[in-house]
mmCIF file of C-alpha atoms in Angstrom:
data_model
loop_
_atom_site.group_PDB
_atom_site.id
_atom_site.type_symbol
_atom_site.label_atom_id
_atom_site.label_comp_id
_atom_site.label_asym_id
_atom_site.label_seq_id
_atom_site.Cartn_x
_atom_site.Cartn_y
_atom_site.Cartn_z
ATOM 1 C CA MET N 17 4.190 10.416 -80.401
ATOM 2 C CA ASN N 18 2.567 8.241 -83.066
ATOM 3 C CA ARG N 19 -1.199 8.038 -82.789
ATOM 4 C CA SER N 20 -3.357 5.352 -84.336
ATOM 5 C CA PRO N 21 -5.832 6.427 -86.897
ATOM 6 C CA GLU N 22 -9.361 7.034 -85.514
ATOM 7 C CA PRO N 23 -12.288 5.327 -87.229
ATOM 8 C CA PRO N 24 -14.844 7.392 -88.984
ATOM 9 C CA ILE N 25 -17.971 8.573 -87.099
ATOM 10 C CA SER N 26 -20.394 6.667 -89.225
ATOM 11 C CA SER N 27 -18.637 3.452 -88.557
ATOM 12 C CA PHE N 28 -18.535 4.291 -84.697
ATOM 13 C CA ARG N 29 -22.257 4.857 -84.585
ATOM 14 C CA GLY N 30 -23.206 1.834 -86.571
ATOM 15 C CA SER N 31 -21.049 -0.781 -85.033
ATOM 16 C CA GLU N 32 -21.891 -1.287 -81.319
ATOM 17 C CA SER N 33 -20.271 -4.642 -81.194
ATOM 18 C CA TRP N 34 -17.076 -3.074 -82.331
ATOM 19 C CA LEU N 35 -17.463 -0.465 -79.557
ATOM 20 C CA GLU N 36 -17.994 -3.128 -76.933
ATOM 21 C CA LYS N 37 -15.090 -5.090 -78.087
ATOM 22 C CA GLU N 38 -12.679 -2.379 -79.028
ATOM 23 C CA THR N 39 -13.457 0.563 -76.700
ATOM 24 C CA THR N 40 -13.366 0.501 -72.817
ATOM 25 C CA TYR N 41 -14.405 3.367 -70.394
ATOM 26 C CA ALA N 42 -13.246 3.020 -66.769
ATOM 27 C CA SER N 43 -15.879 5.366 -65.236
ATOM 28 C CA LEU N 44 -18.720 3.476 -66.877
ATOM 29 C CA GLU N 45 -17.442 0.219 -65.527
ATOM 30 C CA ALA N 46 -17.259 1.724 -62.003
ATOM 31 C CA VAL N 47 -20.952 2.746 -61.817
ATOM 32 C CA ARG N 48 -22.434 -0.265 -63.532
ATOM 33 C CA PRO N 49 -24.746 -2.151 -60.957
ATOM 34 C CA SER N 50 -23.927 -5.737 -60.043
ATOM 35 C CA SER N 51 -26.438 -8.592 -60.080
ATOM 36 C CA SER N 52 -26.256 -9.092 -56.222
ATOM 37 C CA SER N 53 -27.143 -5.473 -55.459
ATOM 38 C CA GLY N 54 -30.226 -5.762 -57.595
ATOM 39 C CA LYS N 55 -31.370 -8.799 -55.715
ATOM 40 C CA THR N 56 -30.736 -7.060 -52.415
ATOM 41 C CA ALA N 57 -32.801 -4.061 -53.499
ATOM 42 C CA THR N 58 -35.619 -6.354 -54.523
ATOM 43 C CA VAL N 59 -35.567 -8.076 -51.105
ATOM 44 C CA LEU N 60 -35.539 -4.737 -49.252
ATOM 45 C CA VAL N 61 -38.510 -3.447 -51.235
ATOM 46 C CA ALA N 62 -40.406 -6.657 -50.479
ATOM 47 C CA LEU N 63 -39.584 -6.355 -46.759
ATOM 48 C CA LEU N 64 -40.718 -2.737 -46.701
ATOM 49 C CA ILE N 65 -44.020 -3.637 -48.306
ATOM 50 C CA THR N 66 -44.478 -6.616 -45.941
ATOM 51 C CA SER N 67 -43.680 -4.500 -42.841
ATOM 52 C CA SER N 68 -46.117 -1.831 -43.905
ATOM 53 C CA LEU N 69 -48.845 -4.408 -44.376
ATOM 54 C CA ALA N 70 -47.978 -6.023 -40.999
ATOM 55 C CA LEU N 71 -48.123 -2.696 -39.161
ATOM 56 C CA ALA N 72 -51.444 -1.952 -40.773
ATOM 57 C CA LEU N 73 -53.096 -5.338 -40.281
ATOM 58 C CA ILE N 74 -51.537 -7.007 -37.195
ATOM 59 C CA PRO N 75 -53.225 -5.913 -33.861
ATOM 60 C CA TRP N 76 -50.702 -3.952 -31.852
ATOM 61 C CA GLN N 77 -50.985 -2.904 -28.222
ATOM 62 C CA GLN N 78 -49.180 -0.270 -26.243
ATOM 63 C CA ALA N 79 -47.278 -1.823 -23.349
ATOM 64 C CA ALA N 80 -45.827 -0.580 -20.050
ATOM 65 C CA GLY N 81 -43.202 -2.754 -18.413
ATOM 66 C CA GLY N 82 -42.782 -3.307 -14.694
ATOM 67 C CA LYS N 83 -41.358 -5.675 -12.095
ATOM 68 C CA GLY N 84 -43.253 -7.595 -9.445
ATOM 69 C CA LYS N 85 -43.810 -10.871 -7.665
ATOM 70 C CA VAL N 86 -46.570 -13.393 -7.065
ATOM 71 C CA ILE N 87 -48.147 -13.052 -3.618
ATOM 72 C CA ALA N 88 -51.119 -14.466 -1.734
ATOM 73 C CA TRP N 89 -54.189 -12.267 -1.687
ATOM 74 C CA GLN N 90 -55.283 -13.356 1.792
ATOM 75 C CA ALA N 91 -52.919 -12.870 4.740
ATOM 76 C CA PRO N 92 -53.363 -16.483 6.025
ATOM 77 C CA ASP N 93 -52.308 -17.762 2.593
ATOM 78 C CA ARG N 94 -48.909 -16.121 2.800
ATOM 79 C CA GLN N 95 -45.666 -17.760 3.792
ATOM 80 C CA GLN N 96 -45.492 -18.669 7.482
ATOM 81 C CA LEU N 97 -43.138 -20.212 9.989
ATOM 82 C CA ILE N 98 -44.167 -23.218 12.074
ATOM 83 C CA GLU N 99 -42.654 -22.841 15.550
ATOM 84 C CA ALA N 100 -41.803 -25.329 18.266
ATOM 85 C CA PRO N 101 -44.652 -25.582 20.812
ATOM 86 C CA ILE N 102 -42.417 -26.711 23.712
ATOM 87 C CA ASP N 103 -38.804 -27.007 24.779
ATOM 88 C CA ALA N 104 -37.831 -30.396 23.421
ATOM 89 C CA ARG N 105 -35.461 -32.403 21.300
ATOM 90 C CA ILE N 106 -36.131 -33.203 17.642
ATOM 91 C CA ALA N 107 -36.751 -36.933 17.489
ATOM 92 C CA ARG N 108 -37.590 -37.410 13.804
ATOM 93 C CA TRP N 109 -38.266 -35.396 10.655
ATOM 94 C CA LEU N 110 -41.099 -36.641 8.464
ATOM 95 C CA VAL N 111 -40.805 -34.061 5.660
ATOM 96 C CA GLN N 112 -38.136 -32.610 3.400
ATOM 97 C CA ASP N 113 -37.691 -29.420 1.415
ATOM 98 C CA GLY N 114 -40.200 -29.236 -1.405
ATOM 99 C CA ASP N 115 -42.657 -31.799 -0.021
ATOM 100 C CA ARG N 116 -46.367 -31.190 -0.478
ATOM 101 C CA VAL N 117 -48.338 -31.541 2.749
ATOM 102 C CA ARG N 118 -51.979 -31.428 3.720
ATOM 103 C CA ARG N 119 -53.650 -29.978 6.768
ATOM 104 C CA GLY N 120 -52.984 -32.200 9.791
ATOM 105 C CA ASP N 121 -50.011 -34.074 8.326
ATOM 106 C CA VAL N 122 -47.273 -34.812 10.869
ATOM 107 C CA LEU N 123 -44.146 -32.785 10.167
ATOM 108 C CA ILE N 124 -41.888 -33.346 13.198
ATOM 109 C CA GLN N 125 -41.804 -35.682 16.174
ATOM 110 C CA LEU N 126 -40.469 -34.059 19.365
ATOM 111 C CA ALA N 127 -39.300 -35.735 22.572
ATOM 112 C CA ASP N 128 -38.557 -34.547 26.125
ATOM 113 C CA ASN N 129 -35.037 -34.562 27.428
ATOM 114 C CA ASP N 130 -36.352 -35.775 30.788
ATOM 115 C CA PRO N 131 -38.546 -38.897 30.446
ATOM 116 C CA GLU N 132 -39.918 -38.435 34.010
ATOM 117 C CA PHE N 133 -40.954 -34.841 33.464
ATOM 118 C CA MET N 134 -44.608 -35.620 32.776
ATOM 119 C CA THR N 135 -44.819 -37.870 35.875
ATOM 120 C CA ARG N 136 -43.474 -35.139 38.136
ATOM 121 C CA MET N 137 -45.801 -32.579 36.628
ATOM 122 C CA ASN N 138 -48.798 -34.858 37.246
ATOM 123 C CA THR N 139 -47.688 -35.343 40.864
ATOM 124 C CA GLU N 140 -47.372 -31.600 41.304
ATOM 125 C CA ARG N 141 -50.834 -31.178 39.877
ATOM 126 C CA GLU N 142 -52.264 -33.649 42.387
ATOM 127 C CA VAL N 143 -50.659 -31.650 45.209
ATOM 128 C CA LEU N 144 -52.272 -28.484 43.859
ATOM 129 C CA VAL N 145 -55.646 -30.220 43.669
ATOM 130 C CA ASN N 146 -55.308 -31.262 47.333
ATOM 131 C CA ARG N 147 -54.399 -27.707 48.299
ATOM 132 C CA LEU N 148 -57.431 -26.427 46.435
ATOM 133 C CA GLU N 149 -59.749 -28.896 48.184
ATOM 134 C CA ALA N 150 -58.304 -28.058 51.612
ATOM 135 C CA ALA N 151 -58.686 -24.328 50.973
ATOM 136 C CA ARG N 152 -62.279 -24.802 49.894
ATOM 137 C CA GLN N 153 -63.034 -26.864 53.010
ATOM 138 C CA ARG N 154 -61.524 -24.175 55.237
ATOM 139 C CA ALA N 155 -63.600 -21.538 53.487
ATOM 140 C CA THR N 156 -66.735 -23.638 54.034
ATOM 141 C CA ALA N 157 -65.845 -24.119 57.719
ATOM 142 C CA PHE N 158 -65.358 -20.392 58.130
ATOM 143 C CA ASP N 159 -68.739 -19.812 56.510
ATOM 144 C CA GLY N 160 -70.346 -21.944 59.227
ATOM 145 C CA ARG N 161 -68.317 -20.249 61.934
ATOM 146 C CA ILE N 162 -69.327 -16.805 60.677
ATOM 147 C CA LEU N 163 -72.998 -17.805 60.763
ATOM 148 C CA ALA N 164 -72.571 -19.119 64.321
ATOM 149 C CA LEU N 165 -70.755 -15.968 65.422
ATOM 150 C CA GLU N 166 -73.417 -13.761 63.883
ATOM 151 C CA GLY N 167 -76.092 -15.726 65.796
ATOM 152 C CA SER N 168 -74.017 -15.573 68.997
ATOM 153 C CA LEU N 169 -73.528 -11.847 68.544
ATOM 154 C CA LEU N 170 -77.276 -11.301 68.264
ATOM 155 C CA GLY N 171 -77.915 -13.473 71.352
ATOM 156 C CA ALA N 172 -75.244 -11.716 73.411
ATOM 157 C CA GLU N 173 -76.564 -8.314 72.429
ATOM 158 C CA ASP N 174 -80.122 -9.327 73.312
ATOM 159 C CA ALA N 175 -78.965 -10.646 76.727
ATOM 160 C CA ALA N 176 -77.008 -7.472 77.399
ATOM 161 C CA ASP N 177 -80.005 -5.361 76.408
ATOM 162 C CA ALA N 178 -82.147 -7.406 78.806
ATOM 163 C CA ARG N 179 -79.672 -6.827 81.640
ATOM 164 C CA ILE N 180 -79.699 -3.132 80.882
ATOM 165 C CA ARG N 181 -83.496 -3.025 80.978
ATOM 166 C CA LEU N 182 -83.451 -4.921 84.296
ATOM 167 C CA SER N 183 -80.928 -2.511 85.790
ATOM 168 C CA VAL N 184 -82.972 0.432 84.573
ATOM 169 C CA ASP N 185 -86.027 -1.003 86.312
ATOM 170 C CA ARG N 186 -84.015 -1.456 89.506
ATOM 171 C CA VAL N 187 -82.875 2.141 89.346
ATOM 172 C CA ARG N 188 -86.431 3.313 88.957
ATOM 173 C CA ALA N 189 -87.527 1.175 91.908
ATOM 174 C CA ALA N 190 -84.656 2.486 94.025
ATOM 175 C CA GLU N 191 -85.527 6.052 93.113
ATOM 176 C CA GLN N 192 -89.117 5.459 94.199
ATOM 177 C CA ALA N 193 -87.919 3.872 97.471
ATOM 178 C CA VAL N 194 -85.672 6.896 98.131
ATOM 179 C CA ARG N 195 -88.564 9.229 97.551
ATOM 180 C CA ALA N 196 -90.720 7.166 99.928
ATOM 181 C CA ALA N 197 -87.979 7.174 102.579
ATOM 182 C CA GLU N 198 -87.594 10.941 102.247
ATOM 183 C CA ALA N 199 -91.356 11.304 102.652
ATOM 184 C CA ALA N 200 -91.244 9.169 105.849
ATOM 185 C CA VAL N 201 -88.393 11.192 107.422
ATOM 186 C CA ALA N 202 -90.261 14.519 107.337
ATOM 187 C CA PRO N 203 -93.209 13.443 109.624
ATOM 188 C CA CYS N 204 -90.821 11.777 112.056
ATOM 189 C CA ARG N 205 -88.810 15.002 112.309
ATOM 190 C CA ARG N 206 -91.936 17.067 112.865
ATOM 191 C CA ASN N 207 -93.145 14.558 115.522
ATOM 192 C CA LEU N 208 -89.821 14.799 117.329
ATOM 193 C CA ASP N 209 -89.971 18.588 117.310
ATOM 194 C CA ARG N 210 -93.510 18.514 118.680
ATOM 195 C CA GLN N 211 -92.593 16.035 121.425
ATOM 196 C CA LEU N 212 -89.626 18.182 122.423
ATOM 197 C CA ALA N 213 -91.888 21.252 122.632
ATOM 198 C CA LEU N 214 -94.406 19.376 124.728
ATOM 199 C CA GLU N 215 -91.651 18.069 126.990
ATOM 200 C CA THR N 216 -90.476 21.599 127.619
ATOM 201 C CA ARG N 217 -93.940 22.553 128.795
ATOM 202 C CA GLY N 218 -94.292 19.320 130.743
ATOM 203 C CA LEU N 219 -96.976 17.916 128.546
ATOM 204 C CA ALA N 220 -94.926 14.979 127.160
ATOM 205 C CA SER N 221 -92.856 12.389 128.895
ATOM 206 C CA VAL N 222 -89.271 11.541 128.233
ATOM 207 C CA ARG N 223 -90.301 8.169 126.818
ATOM 208 C CA GLN N 224 -92.456 9.787 124.193
ATOM 209 C CA VAL N 225 -89.528 12.006 123.183
ATOM 210 C CA ASP N 226 -87.249 8.979 123.003
ATOM 211 C CA LEU N 227 -89.743 7.079 120.898
ATOM 212 C CA ALA N 228 -90.069 10.030 118.505
ATOM 213 C CA ARG N 229 -86.277 10.329 118.259
ATOM 214 C CA LEU N 230 -86.008 6.536 117.625
ATOM 215 C CA GLU N 231 -88.641 6.742 114.921
ATOM 216 C CA LEU N 232 -86.742 9.591 113.205
ATOM 217 C CA THR N 233 -83.513 7.631 113.402
ATOM 218 C CA ARG N 234 -85.197 4.580 111.893
ATOM 219 C CA ALA N 235 -86.647 6.684 109.042
ATOM 220 C CA GLU N 236 -83.294 8.360 108.313
ATOM 221 C CA THR N 237 -81.581 4.965 108.309
ATOM 222 C CA GLU N 238 -84.113 3.621 105.832
ATOM 223 C CA GLN N 239 -83.588 6.698 103.687
ATOM 224 C CA ALA N 240 -79.827 6.147 103.689
ATOM 225 C CA ARG N 241 -80.332 2.488 102.789
ATOM 226 C CA MET N 242 -82.578 3.402 99.859
ATOM 227 C CA ILE N 243 -80.039 5.928 98.633
ATOM 228 C CA ALA N 244 -77.350 3.242 98.813
ATOM 229 C CA LEU N 245 -79.594 0.878 96.863
ATOM 230 C CA LEU N 246 -80.181 3.606 94.264
ATOM 231 C CA THR N 247 -76.463 4.155 93.893
ATOM 232 C CA ALA N 248 -75.894 0.418 93.516
ATOM 233 C CA ALA N 249 -78.682 0.185 90.932
ATOM 234 C CA ARG N 250 -77.188 3.041 88.918
ATOM 235 C CA SER N 251 -73.747 1.422 89.074
ATOM 236 C CA GLU N 252 -75.272 -1.850 87.905
ATOM 237 C CA GLU N 253 -76.942 -0.030 85.014
ATOM 238 C CA ALA N 254 -73.630 1.561 83.993
ATOM 239 C CA ALA N 255 -71.910 -1.827 84.218
ATOM 240 C CA ALA N 256 -74.636 -3.433 82.095
ATOM 241 C CA ARG N 257 -74.276 -0.765 79.409
ATOM 242 C CA ALA N 258 -70.472 -1.148 79.427
ATOM 243 C CA ASP N 259 -70.866 -4.916 79.182
ATOM 244 C CA ARG N 260 -73.212 -4.385 76.250
ATOM 245 C CA ARG N 261 -70.575 -2.373 74.414
ATOM 246 C CA LYS N 262 -67.867 -4.913 75.273
ATOM 247 C CA VAL N 263 -69.956 -7.836 74.105
ATOM 248 C CA GLY N 264 -70.633 -6.118 70.777
ATOM 249 C CA THR N 265 -66.992 -5.106 70.283
ATOM 250 C CA ASP N 266 -65.580 -8.534 71.145
ATOM 251 C CA ALA N 267 -68.124 -10.394 69.067
ATOM 252 C CA ARG N 268 -67.548 -8.148 66.055
ATOM 253 C CA ALA N 269 -63.782 -8.535 66.397
ATOM 254 C CA VAL N 270 -64.103 -12.324 66.397
ATOM 255 C CA LEU N 271 -66.512 -12.090 63.470
ATOM 256 C CA GLN N 272 -64.133 -9.896 61.486
ATOM 257 C CA ASP N 273 -61.286 -12.302 62.201
ATOM 258 C CA ALA N 274 -63.404 -15.200 60.927
ATOM 259 C CA ARG N 275 -64.303 -13.246 57.790
ATOM 260 C CA ALA N 276 -60.635 -12.405 57.174
ATOM 261 C CA SER N 277 -59.726 -16.082 57.583
ATOM 262 C CA ARG N 278 -62.478 -17.020 55.142
ATOM 263 C CA ALA N 279 -61.194 -14.466 52.628
ATOM 264 C CA SER N 280 -57.674 -15.857 53.039
ATOM 265 C CA ALA N 281 -58.929 -19.393 52.430
ATOM 266 C CA ARG N 282 -60.804 -18.281 49.324
ATOM 267 C CA ALA N 283 -57.731 -16.440 48.041
ATOM 268 C CA GLU N 284 -55.633 -19.549 48.585
ATOM 269 C CA ALA N 285 -58.235 -21.597 46.721
ATOM 270 C CA ALA N 286 -58.233 -19.110 43.836
ATOM 271 C CA ALA N 287 -54.422 -19.154 43.688
ATOM 272 C CA ALA N 288 -54.425 -22.971 43.683
ATOM 273 C CA GLN N 289 -57.054 -22.969 40.925
ATOM 274 C CA ALA N 290 -54.985 -20.563 38.816
ATOM 275 C CA GLU N 291 -51.891 -22.686 39.368
ATOM 276 C CA ILE N 292 -53.823 -25.780 38.311
ATOM 277 C CA VAL N 293 -54.906 -23.998 35.115
ATOM 278 C CA ARG N 294 -51.291 -23.059 34.370
ATOM 279 C CA MET N 295 -50.210 -26.596 35.124
ATOM 280 C CA ASP N 296 -52.885 -27.987 32.790
ATOM 281 C CA THR N 297 -51.682 -25.617 30.084
ATOM 282 C CA ARG N 298 -48.116 -26.806 30.533
ATOM 283 C CA LEU N 299 -49.243 -30.417 30.486
ATOM 284 C CA ALA N 300 -51.278 -29.841 27.331
ATOM 285 C CA ARG N 301 -48.322 -28.183 25.637
ATOM 286 C CA GLN N 302 -45.961 -30.839 26.852
ATOM 287 C CA ARG N 303 -48.210 -33.526 25.444
ATOM 288 C CA THR N 304 -48.089 -31.722 22.083
ATOM 289 C CA GLN N 305 -44.912 -33.427 20.956
ATOM 290 C CA THR N 306 -46.178 -33.906 17.417
ATOM 291 C CA VAL N 307 -45.972 -30.856 15.146
ATOM 292 C CA ARG N 308 -48.613 -30.937 12.413
ATOM 293 C CA SER N 309 -49.188 -28.816 9.353
ATOM 294 C CA PRO N 310 -51.774 -26.089 9.967
ATOM 295 C CA ARG N 311 -52.699 -25.813 6.263
ATOM 296 C CA ASP N 312 -52.257 -27.383 2.870
ATOM 297 C CA GLY N 313 -49.067 -26.234 1.249
ATOM 298 C CA MET N 314 -45.450 -26.927 0.405
ATOM 299 C CA ILE N 315 -42.419 -27.193 2.666
ATOM 300 C CA GLN N 316 -40.174 -24.469 1.345
ATOM 301 C CA ARG N 317 -37.325 -24.865 3.799
ATOM 302 C CA ILE N 318 -36.498 -26.727 7.011
ATOM 303 C CA VAL N 319 -35.208 -24.041 9.381
ATOM 304 C CA ALA N 320 -34.248 -26.105 12.448
ATOM 305 C CA ASN N 321 -31.292 -28.440 12.692
ATOM 306 C CA GLN N 322 -31.403 -32.122 12.053
ATOM 307 C CA GLU N 323 -32.560 -34.906 14.353
ATOM 308 C CA GLY N 324 -31.249 -34.887 17.917
ATOM 309 C CA SER N 325 -30.914 -31.109 18.206
ATOM 310 C CA TYR N 326 -32.573 -29.182 21.040
ATOM 311 C CA VAL N 327 -35.137 -26.482 20.299
ATOM 312 C CA ARG N 328 -36.885 -24.017 22.568
ATOM 313 C CA ALA N 329 -40.536 -23.054 22.574
ATOM 314 C CA GLY N 330 -41.221 -20.482 19.871
ATOM 315 C CA GLU N 331 -38.147 -21.349 17.805
ATOM 316 C CA PRO N 332 -38.967 -21.671 14.046
ATOM 317 C CA LEU N 333 -38.855 -25.200 12.668
ATOM 318 C CA VAL N 334 -40.311 -25.224 9.162
ATOM 319 C CA GLN N 335 -41.044 -22.587 6.537
ATOM 320 C CA LEU N 336 -44.417 -23.407 4.945
ATOM 321 C CA VAL N 337 -45.905 -21.882 1.808
ATOM 322 C CA PRO N 338 -49.701 -22.453 1.975
ATOM 323 C CA SER N 339 -51.618 -23.451 -1.101
ATOM 324 C CA SER N 340 -53.537 -20.375 -2.173
ATOM 325 C CA GLY N 341 -56.702 -20.662 -4.166
ATOM 326 C CA ALA N 342 -56.540 -17.015 -5.255
ATOM 327 C CA PRO N 343 -52.944 -15.926 -5.942
ATOM 328 C CA ALA N 344 -52.217 -12.323 -6.861
ATOM 329 C CA VAL N 345 -49.371 -10.426 -8.529
ATOM 330 C CA GLU N 346 -47.802 -7.356 -7.041
ATOM 331 C CA LEU N 347 -46.448 -5.117 -9.863
ATOM 332 C CA TYR N 348 -44.459 -1.899 -9.766
ATOM 333 C CA ILE N 349 -44.460 0.370 -12.842
ATOM 334 C CA LYS N 350 -43.021 3.771 -13.614
ATOM 335 C CA GLY N 351 -44.970 6.912 -12.825
ATOM 336 C CA ASN N 352 -45.128 7.918 -16.480
ATOM 337 C CA ASP N 353 -46.938 4.647 -17.314
ATOM 338 C CA VAL N 354 -49.654 5.064 -14.678
ATOM 339 C CA PRO N 355 -52.222 6.488 -17.182
ATOM 340 C CA LEU N 356 -51.969 3.229 -19.135
ATOM 341 C CA VAL N 357 -53.182 1.199 -16.116
ATOM 342 C CA ALA N 358 -56.930 0.835 -15.595
ATOM 343 C CA PRO N 359 -59.192 -1.783 -13.990
ATOM 344 C CA GLY N 360 -60.156 -4.540 -16.394
ATOM 345 C CA ARG N 361 -57.148 -4.254 -18.680
ATOM 346 C CA THR N 362 -55.297 -7.415 -19.626
ATOM 347 C CA VAL N 363 -51.836 -7.774 -18.072
ATOM 348 C CA ARG N 364 -49.167 -10.055 -19.465
ATOM 349 C CA LEU N 365 -46.784 -11.705 -17.005
ATOM 350 C CA GLN N 366 -43.273 -12.896 -17.778
ATOM 351 C CA PHE N 367 -41.595 -15.257 -15.311
ATOM 352 C CA GLU N 368 -37.896 -15.823 -14.973
ATOM 353 C CA GLY N 369 -36.688 -19.026 -16.571
ATOM 354 C CA TRP N 370 -35.567 -20.547 -19.840
ATOM 355 C CA PRO N 371 -36.782 -20.197 -22.467
ATOM 356 C CA ALA N 372 -38.584 -16.894 -21.951
ATOM 357 C CA ILE N 373 -39.026 -14.920 -25.190
ATOM 358 C CA GLN N 374 -41.402 -11.983 -25.098
ATOM 359 C CA PHE N 375 -42.232 -9.341 -27.708
ATOM 360 C CA VAL N 376 -43.378 -5.993 -26.418
ATOM 361 C CA GLY N 377 -46.742 -5.012 -27.857
ATOM 362 C CA TRP N 378 -47.727 -8.501 -29.044
ATOM 363 C CA PRO N 379 -51.292 -9.228 -27.912
#
């Protein structure tokens, strides 16, 4: 193979332009840096220096993420359902979803299915009032009757006691008469015995004996009559005492019956009064055919059907979100982040929506 003559060394070292023009090395060309890579390196170095300065100078905070929701701090400020006060038909809606309302604003107009319902209820109430008045009058009448019976009972007992005392006195008088008759019989018997003894000896006549015997018979008859009077007086005393017990028992029975009737009348009056109270409650509720907002807030959703539909008492109508002056946020974080939470620390909230761009750690 023919080879070209090589130039001398002196000429190779002294002529760089000749080397650049005449000689080419492939490996040198492969590692030679391009102009774009130099610019890129310059930009990266500048970014590194800028990031270091930013990390050193910009205030950075450690953050702990969590999920939560906005709630009302007070229980009355939380979402609530407005219910139907009575069984009625929806006559007209005065609000829509999303409307702002104030306390006392009319939300719904209700109407009764039966237009004569209130009239009948008022009539029924009048009947109950009449029943109450009649029951009270009966109770008052029984009060007077009880007072009269108590006075009659005292009078009857006093009269019976008087009859008993009178019969006792008669018994005592009869006992004294019996004792007197017994005392009169003994001398008459002794006189008859003496007259008989004298007659036997011829010292007394037959007439004297007959007179003595007649006197004894008269004394014994009087004694028997006094004993009969004593027995009658004792029987009268027993009858008076029995009548005393009967008068007391009968009078107390009538008095107890009057008291029971009075208690029944009072119970009927109390029942009528309770029924009137219930009727007034129903009337008051039935008159409440206008549903008003209990608080300031926003109508979140209408729960009931549209106009003309029937609703029952207690059925939800409107979902109201009250206006809260002190809202709160309920957050849930991981257990490992609990040491980062302390009272007084600033919390950053991010709400769903567009655009929502947040950088963790940015103050």
